[in-house]
Amino acid sequence: MVGFGVVGRALAEKIVSEREELVSKFGLKPRIVAVADSSGALVDERGVDIERALEAKKRYRYLARAMPNNVVKTPLEELLENFDYDVLVETTPTNIVDGEPGLTYIKIALSMGKSVVTTNKGPLALALPALTEMADRNGAILRFSGTVGGGTPILDFGRMCQSGDEVVKVEGILNGTTNYVLTRMYSDGLDFDEALIEAQKAGYAEKDPSMDVEGFDTACKLVIIANYVMGLTVTLKDVEIRGIKGVTYGQLKELAKSGKTVKLLGTIDKEHGLLTVQSREVDLTDPLCVWGTLNAVTFHMEKLGSETIVGKGAGGAETAVAIVRDLIIVKRFLMDSLGGLPLKSL
Ligand code: HSE
């Protein structure tokens, strides 16, 4: 595990508290052989004492500060190249400038034929077509269910919509933080900054919340949907982006009188090759008009019409569910490629 923040810790907690269920329901027995935060890594091929690591992280914030004698300072690039593991779970913060450090970690693992589960949108938004090709070439898989919709399986729902039909347009609320902020403004009259601080405290916002507010987070998710669901080869530079700064309580109150509100919407129009993020007026009765940290995505299909999926779009525990979902798929993939032989550590 590289990354031990809100999402990484939630995954570790889930592995500890649901150990028996993971085995009995999904045949999944993850052994965490290394866990790293930005201060260093705990490494043990028999399995890191993850409960101790969680406790240490909670009390001292950095693993190296809490456990200086146990933490190794070997550069992660080196560890990923030389250490034995089946899957890299990568949950470092999203960086949309160059995707780093996550992009390098993902590339190293894939180039060595290791499968990767990531919740990091930066590397995917910048290089998803190249990373998918790299995984294919090296006999590995790259899974990223938690990058869109937190725990809600929006990506696989979209794939099902595409199967036997064609998704021609996608519209959605893809950012939990801004939806939470707009909701608190609309329902409780909070001002923008106050509501944003709440969203940060609850762990919904990105490390740099301007990612949420200025629409970049939604844009990353659009890129991921466009590639994974619609087979488009696009990256972040193909998205036209505008955020929600400037929306006021007064405006929301006025719009409510005519049965409308404002939401930050991401749209993909396949025919015209257009990907856009902008705040738009939405009818209060529209299925996309969801509240709080909920995400909602409508897939418009050529034959079937429109289908909307709604669910919680942010939060550590929710995203940890998506990682486990991906790990189950990785396990099946690895077992298939081994001719059904059980794996040593999953
Ligand atoms: N900051 C993101 C959001 C987290 O608010 O939706 C989940 O991707």
Short mmCIF file of C-alpha atoms and ligand atoms in Angstrom, two decimals:
data_model
loop_
_atom_site.label_atom_id
_atom_site.label_comp_id
_atom_site.label_asym_id
_atom_site.label_seq_id
_atom_site.Cartn_x
_atom_site.Cartn_y
_atom_site.Cartn_z
CA MET A 1 0.00 0.00 0.00
CA VAL A 2 1.41 3.31 -1.05
CA GLY A 3 -0.50 6.16 0.56
CA PHE A 4 -1.80 5.99 4.12
CA GLY A 5 -4.20 8.93 4.24
CA VAL A 6 -7.99 8.93 4.62
CA VAL A 7 -8.52 6.24 1.97
CA GLY A 8 -5.48 4.06 2.73
CA ARG A 9 -6.30 3.99 6.42
CA ALA A 10 -9.96 3.22 5.74
CA LEU A 11 -8.86 0.24 3.64
CA ALA A 12 -6.50 -0.96 6.38
CA GLU A 13 -9.29 -0.63 8.95
CA LYS A 14 -11.64 -2.60 6.72
CA ILE A 15 -9.07 -5.35 6.25
CA VAL A 16 -8.60 -5.58 10.02
CA SER A 17 -12.24 -5.37 11.07
CA GLU A 18 -13.70 -7.54 8.29
CA ARG A 19 -10.91 -10.07 8.03
CA GLU A 20 -13.19 -13.09 8.42
CA GLU A 21 -15.92 -11.78 6.16
CA LEU A 22 -13.44 -10.99 3.39
CA VAL A 23 -12.30 -14.59 3.44
CA SER A 24 -15.70 -16.25 3.78
CA LYS A 25 -17.57 -14.04 1.32
CA PHE A 26 -14.92 -13.27 -1.28
CA GLY A 27 -12.05 -15.67 -0.62
CA LEU A 28 -9.89 -12.63 -0.10
CA LYS A 29 -7.10 -12.74 2.45
CA PRO A 30 -4.97 -9.68 1.85
CA ARG A 31 -1.55 -9.65 3.44
CA ILE A 32 -0.17 -6.12 3.56
CA VAL A 33 3.54 -6.65 2.98
CA ALA A 34 4.39 -2.95 2.91
CA VAL A 35 2.65 0.28 3.78
CA ALA A 36 4.10 3.66 2.97
CA ASP A 37 3.25 7.26 3.69
CA SER A 38 5.29 10.28 2.67
CA SER A 39 7.71 9.71 5.58
CA GLY A 40 8.78 6.14 4.77
CA ALA A 41 7.58 2.54 4.66
CA LEU A 42 6.88 -0.32 7.01
CA VAL A 43 7.89 -3.54 5.33
CA ASP A 44 7.40 -7.13 6.38
CA GLU A 45 6.90 -9.95 3.93
CA ARG A 46 5.04 -11.96 6.60
CA GLY A 47 2.56 -9.09 6.90
CA VAL A 48 2.93 -5.66 8.47
CA ASP A 49 1.35 -5.18 11.91
CA ILE A 50 -1.30 -2.96 10.39
CA GLU A 51 -3.21 -2.31 13.63
CA ARG A 52 -0.06 -0.88 15.15
CA ALA A 53 0.56 1.19 12.03
CA LEU A 54 -2.98 2.60 12.21
CA GLU A 55 -2.58 3.51 15.84
CA ALA A 56 0.81 5.09 15.21
CA LYS A 57 -0.48 7.11 12.27
CA LYS A 58 -3.41 8.38 14.31
CA ARG A 59 -1.19 9.54 17.16
CA TYR A 60 1.86 10.86 15.34
CA ARG A 61 0.62 11.66 11.81
CA TYR A 62 3.71 10.25 10.10
CA LEU A 63 4.84 6.62 10.26
CA ALA A 64 8.49 7.62 10.57
CA ARG A 65 7.80 9.84 13.55
CA ALA A 66 5.83 7.11 15.31
CA MET A 67 8.02 4.13 14.52
CA PRO A 68 11.49 5.48 13.65
CA ASN A 69 13.19 2.14 14.22
CA ASN A 70 10.82 0.19 12.01
CA VAL A 71 10.38 2.52 9.09
CA VAL A 72 12.68 2.06 6.11
CA LYS A 73 13.70 5.07 4.09
CA THR A 74 14.42 3.16 0.91
CA PRO A 75 12.99 5.16 -2.00
CA LEU A 76 9.61 3.70 -2.91
CA GLU A 77 10.66 3.37 -6.53
CA GLU A 78 13.35 0.93 -5.38
CA LEU A 79 11.00 -0.97 -3.09
CA LEU A 80 8.43 -1.35 -5.85
CA GLU A 81 11.08 -2.74 -8.15
CA ASN A 82 12.75 -5.12 -5.77
CA PHE A 83 10.17 -6.26 -3.26
CA ASP A 84 7.83 -9.21 -3.74
CA TYR A 85 4.14 -8.34 -3.94
CA ASP A 86 1.12 -9.23 -6.06
CA VAL A 87 -0.77 -5.93 -6.17
CA LEU A 88 0.06 -2.29 -5.60
CA VAL A 89 -2.74 -0.37 -3.89
CA GLU A 90 -1.97 3.25 -4.67
CA THR A 91 -3.86 5.99 -2.80
CA THR A 92 -1.53 8.98 -2.84
CA PRO A 93 -3.14 12.42 -3.33
CA THR A 94 -4.23 13.48 -6.80
CA ASN A 95 -1.82 15.75 -8.63
CA ILE A 96 -3.06 16.92 -12.00
CA VAL A 97 0.08 18.80 -12.99
CA ASP A 98 2.29 15.78 -13.61
CA GLY A 99 0.47 12.93 -11.84
CA GLU A 100 3.35 12.43 -9.43
CA PRO A 101 4.32 10.68 -7.30
CA GLY A 102 1.53 8.20 -8.05
CA LEU A 103 2.18 8.03 -11.78
CA THR A 104 5.73 6.76 -11.33
CA TYR A 105 4.68 4.16 -8.74
CA ILE A 106 1.92 2.86 -11.00
CA LYS A 107 4.23 2.72 -14.01
CA ILE A 108 6.91 0.80 -12.10
CA ALA A 109 4.44 -1.76 -10.81
CA LEU A 110 2.78 -2.26 -14.22
CA SER A 111 6.10 -2.48 -16.02
CA MET A 112 7.00 -5.34 -13.69
CA GLY A 113 3.74 -7.13 -14.45
CA LYS A 114 2.19 -6.31 -11.06
CA SER A 115 -1.46 -5.39 -11.02
CA VAL A 116 -2.49 -2.03 -9.63
CA VAL A 117 -5.55 -0.76 -7.80
CA THR A 118 -5.62 3.00 -7.53
CA THR A 119 -7.94 5.70 -6.25
CA ASN A 120 -5.65 8.41 -7.57
CA LYS A 121 -7.26 10.39 -10.35
CA GLY A 122 -4.18 12.39 -11.44
CA PRO A 123 -2.25 9.63 -13.25
CA LEU A 124 -5.43 8.41 -14.94
CA ALA A 125 -6.59 11.84 -16.03
CA LEU A 126 -3.20 12.52 -17.59
CA ALA A 127 -2.28 9.12 -18.97
CA LEU A 128 -5.07 6.55 -18.81
CA PRO A 129 -4.75 5.36 -22.44
CA ALA A 130 -0.99 4.81 -22.01
CA LEU A 131 -1.36 3.10 -18.61
CA THR A 132 -4.03 0.71 -19.89
CA GLU A 133 -1.78 -0.24 -22.75
CA MET A 134 1.13 -0.75 -20.36
CA ALA A 135 -0.97 -3.06 -18.18
CA ASP A 136 -2.07 -5.10 -21.22
CA ARG A 137 1.45 -5.36 -22.55
CA ASN A 138 2.78 -6.65 -19.24
CA GLY A 139 -0.01 -9.10 -18.41
CA ALA A 140 -1.28 -7.05 -15.48
CA ILE A 141 -4.53 -5.25 -14.76
CA LEU A 142 -5.15 -1.71 -13.67
CA ARG A 143 -8.33 -1.16 -11.66
CA PHE A 144 -9.66 2.21 -10.50
CA SER A 145 -13.27 1.77 -9.42
CA GLY A 146 -12.81 4.19 -6.48
CA THR A 147 -11.71 7.08 -8.69
CA VAL A 148 -15.29 7.82 -9.78
CA GLY A 149 -18.21 7.83 -7.35
CA GLY A 150 -16.32 6.79 -4.20
CA GLY A 151 -17.90 3.41 -3.45
CA THR A 152 -20.74 3.71 -5.97
CA PRO A 153 -19.92 1.48 -8.96
CA ILE A 154 -20.50 4.20 -11.56
CA LEU A 155 -17.82 2.98 -13.94
CA ASP A 156 -19.05 -0.59 -14.11
CA PHE A 157 -22.66 0.58 -14.32
CA GLY A 158 -21.63 2.69 -17.31
CA ARG A 159 -19.89 -0.30 -18.90
CA MET A 160 -23.08 -2.33 -18.54
CA CYS A 161 -25.02 0.47 -20.24
CA GLN A 162 -22.51 0.35 -23.10
CA SER A 163 -22.87 -3.39 -23.45
CA GLY A 164 -25.36 -4.15 -26.26
CA ASP A 165 -26.07 -0.45 -26.76
CA GLU A 166 -24.07 2.73 -27.12
CA VAL A 167 -23.61 5.45 -24.54
CA VAL A 168 -23.77 8.68 -26.52
CA LYS A 169 -23.89 11.22 -23.73
CA VAL A 170 -23.07 11.35 -20.03
CA GLU A 171 -24.13 14.01 -17.55
CA GLY A 172 -23.40 13.94 -13.89
CA ILE A 173 -22.63 15.35 -10.50
CA LEU A 174 -19.27 13.77 -9.87
CA ASN A 175 -17.87 15.77 -7.00
CA GLY A 176 -19.12 15.13 -3.47
CA THR A 177 -17.43 18.16 -1.94
CA THR A 178 -19.04 20.79 -4.16
CA ASN A 179 -22.40 19.05 -3.96
CA TYR A 180 -22.09 19.08 -0.17
CA VAL A 181 -21.18 22.78 -0.23
CA LEU A 182 -24.09 23.67 -2.54
CA THR A 183 -26.45 21.63 -0.37
CA ARG A 184 -25.40 23.32 2.87
CA MET A 185 -25.75 26.71 1.18
CA TYR A 186 -29.17 25.87 -0.28
CA SER A 187 -30.70 24.15 2.77
CA ASP A 188 -29.01 25.85 5.71
CA GLY A 189 -27.93 29.23 4.37
CA LEU A 190 -24.24 28.58 5.12
CA ASP A 191 -21.76 30.61 3.18
CA PHE A 192 -19.44 28.97 0.68
CA ASP A 193 -16.25 28.98 2.75
CA GLU A 194 -17.93 27.72 5.92
CA ALA A 195 -19.46 24.78 4.05
CA LEU A 196 -16.16 23.99 2.37
CA ILE A 197 -14.38 23.82 5.73
CA GLU A 198 -16.98 21.28 6.87
CA ALA A 199 -16.39 19.18 3.76
CA GLN A 200 -12.65 19.30 4.38
CA LYS A 201 -13.06 18.24 8.01
CA ALA A 202 -15.22 15.31 6.97
CA GLY A 203 -12.47 14.10 4.60
CA TYR A 204 -14.46 14.60 1.37
CA ALA A 205 -12.32 17.33 -0.15
CA GLU A 206 -9.05 16.83 -2.01
CA LYS A 207 -5.82 17.73 -0.22
CA ASP A 208 -5.97 20.92 -2.27
CA PRO A 209 -9.72 21.78 -2.23
CA SER A 210 -9.42 24.08 -5.24
CA MET A 211 -9.36 20.81 -7.18
CA ASP A 212 -12.97 20.29 -6.14
CA VAL A 213 -14.18 23.88 -6.29
CA GLU A 214 -12.62 24.77 -9.62
CA GLY A 215 -13.95 21.66 -11.33
CA PHE A 216 -10.70 19.76 -11.90
CA ASP A 217 -11.81 16.77 -9.84
CA THR A 218 -14.98 16.47 -11.93
CA ALA A 219 -12.89 16.83 -15.09
CA CYS A 220 -10.58 13.96 -14.04
CA LYS A 221 -13.60 11.74 -13.47
CA LEU A 222 -15.06 12.67 -16.87
CA VAL A 223 -11.80 11.61 -18.52
CA ILE A 224 -11.90 8.29 -16.69
CA ILE A 225 -15.55 7.66 -17.71
CA ALA A 226 -14.86 8.68 -21.31
CA ASN A 227 -11.98 6.19 -21.62
CA TYR A 228 -13.36 3.31 -19.56
CA VAL A 229 -17.03 3.44 -20.57
CA MET A 230 -17.10 5.06 -24.00
CA GLY A 231 -13.74 3.95 -25.40
CA LEU A 232 -12.65 7.54 -26.12
CA THR A 233 -8.93 8.25 -26.00
CA VAL A 234 -8.93 11.53 -24.09
CA THR A 235 -6.97 13.17 -21.30
CA LEU A 236 -7.47 16.18 -19.05
CA LYS A 237 -6.37 18.66 -21.69
CA ASP A 238 -9.46 17.71 -23.70
CA VAL A 239 -11.87 19.01 -21.02
CA GLU A 240 -13.28 22.53 -20.86
CA ILE A 241 -13.43 23.37 -17.15
CA ARG A 242 -15.29 25.93 -15.07
CA GLY A 243 -15.97 25.57 -11.33
CA ILE A 244 -18.60 26.73 -8.82
CA LYS A 245 -16.89 29.74 -7.23
CA GLY A 246 -19.23 32.69 -7.28
CA VAL A 247 -22.47 30.80 -6.56
CA THR A 248 -24.27 32.59 -3.71
CA TYR A 249 -27.02 31.73 -1.25
CA GLY A 250 -29.11 34.59 -2.69
CA GLN A 251 -28.88 33.10 -6.18
CA LEU A 252 -29.89 29.64 -4.96
CA LYS A 253 -32.84 31.09 -3.01
CA GLU A 254 -34.05 33.02 -6.03
CA LEU A 255 -33.75 30.01 -8.36
CA ALA A 256 -35.64 27.78 -5.91
CA LYS A 257 -38.73 29.94 -6.50
CA SER A 258 -38.81 28.67 -10.07
CA GLY A 259 -38.14 25.06 -9.07
CA LYS A 260 -34.44 25.08 -9.93
CA THR A 261 -31.04 25.03 -8.30
CA VAL A 262 -27.38 25.12 -9.34
CA LYS A 263 -25.20 22.02 -9.60
CA LEU A 264 -21.66 21.43 -10.84
CA LEU A 265 -22.18 19.16 -13.84
CA GLY A 266 -19.74 17.21 -15.95
CA THR A 267 -20.87 16.35 -19.48
CA ILE A 268 -19.51 14.12 -22.23
CA ASP A 269 -21.03 14.48 -25.69
CA LYS A 270 -19.61 11.63 -27.76
CA GLU A 271 -20.82 12.79 -31.17
CA HIS A 272 -19.14 16.18 -30.88
CA GLY A 273 -16.20 14.92 -28.81
CA LEU A 274 -16.97 17.52 -26.14
CA LEU A 275 -16.10 17.15 -22.45
CA THR A 276 -17.19 20.04 -20.23
CA VAL A 277 -17.43 20.92 -16.55
CA GLN A 278 -19.57 23.87 -15.51
CA SER A 279 -22.18 24.94 -12.97
CA ARG A 280 -25.61 24.71 -14.50
CA GLU A 281 -29.21 25.23 -13.51
CA VAL A 282 -31.00 21.96 -12.83
CA ASP A 283 -34.70 21.32 -12.16
CA LEU A 284 -35.36 20.23 -8.60
CA THR A 285 -37.25 17.26 -10.06
CA ASP A 286 -34.41 16.10 -12.32
CA PRO A 287 -33.03 12.69 -11.23
CA LEU A 288 -29.60 14.33 -11.29
CA CYS A 289 -30.67 16.76 -8.59
CA VAL A 290 -29.21 14.92 -5.59
CA TRP A 291 -27.98 16.39 -2.31
CA GLY A 292 -25.17 16.18 0.22
CA THR A 293 -22.15 14.16 -0.89
CA LEU A 294 -24.25 12.14 -3.30
CA ASN A 295 -23.08 11.73 -6.88
CA ALA A 296 -25.52 11.09 -9.72
CA VAL A 297 -24.69 10.17 -13.29
CA THR A 298 -27.09 9.79 -16.20
CA PHE A 299 -25.95 7.62 -19.10
CA HIS A 300 -27.86 8.45 -22.28
CA MET A 301 -27.93 5.50 -24.64
CA GLU A 302 -28.81 5.23 -28.29
CA LYS A 303 -31.51 2.59 -27.89
CA LEU A 304 -32.35 2.21 -24.23
CA GLY A 305 -32.79 5.87 -23.36
CA SER A 306 -31.42 7.20 -20.08
CA GLU A 307 -30.35 5.46 -16.90
CA THR A 308 -29.23 7.28 -13.77
CA ILE A 309 -27.08 5.88 -10.99
CA VAL A 310 -27.02 7.66 -7.62
CA GLY A 311 -24.81 7.01 -4.61
CA LYS A 312 -22.34 8.41 -2.10
CA GLY A 313 -19.45 9.88 -4.04
CA ALA A 314 -16.79 10.55 -1.42
CA GLY A 315 -15.49 9.34 1.91
CA GLY A 316 -12.75 7.00 3.11
CA ALA A 317 -14.91 4.03 4.11
CA GLU A 318 -16.91 4.24 0.87
CA THR A 319 -13.80 4.37 -1.30
CA ALA A 320 -12.30 1.44 0.62
CA VAL A 321 -15.28 -0.65 -0.55
CA ALA A 322 -14.34 0.19 -4.14
CA ILE A 323 -10.74 -0.93 -3.51
CA VAL A 324 -11.93 -4.24 -2.13
CA ARG A 325 -14.21 -4.62 -5.18
CA ASP A 326 -11.16 -4.11 -7.37
CA LEU A 327 -9.03 -6.50 -5.33
CA ILE A 328 -11.64 -9.21 -5.86
CA ILE A 329 -11.36 -8.65 -9.61
CA VAL A 330 -7.56 -8.64 -9.48
CA LYS A 331 -7.62 -11.88 -7.54
CA ARG A 332 -9.84 -13.54 -10.20
CA PHE A 333 -7.57 -12.22 -12.91
CA LEU A 334 -4.44 -13.55 -11.21
CA MET A 335 -6.00 -16.91 -10.50
CA ASP A 336 -7.13 -17.22 -14.11
CA SER A 337 -3.67 -16.38 -15.35
CA LEU A 338 -2.26 -19.04 -13.03
CA GLY A 339 -4.72 -21.60 -14.30
CA GLY A 340 -6.83 -21.44 -11.15
CA LEU A 341 -4.00 -22.06 -8.68
CA PRO A 342 -4.45 -20.24 -5.37
CA LEU A 343 -2.25 -17.25 -4.78
CA LYS A 344 0.05 -16.98 -1.85
CA SER A 345 -1.08 -13.70 -0.46
CA LEU A 346 -4.50 -12.60 -1.70
N1 HSE B 1 -12.83 15.18 -3.45
C1 HSE B 1 -13.58 14.17 -4.10
C2 HSE B 1 -15.05 14.54 -4.04
C3 HSE B 1 -13.33 12.85 -3.43
O1 HSE B 1 -15.39 15.44 -3.27
O2 HSE B 1 -15.85 13.97 -4.77
C4 HSE B 1 -13.88 11.66 -4.14
O3 HSE B 1 -13.32 11.50 -5.41
#
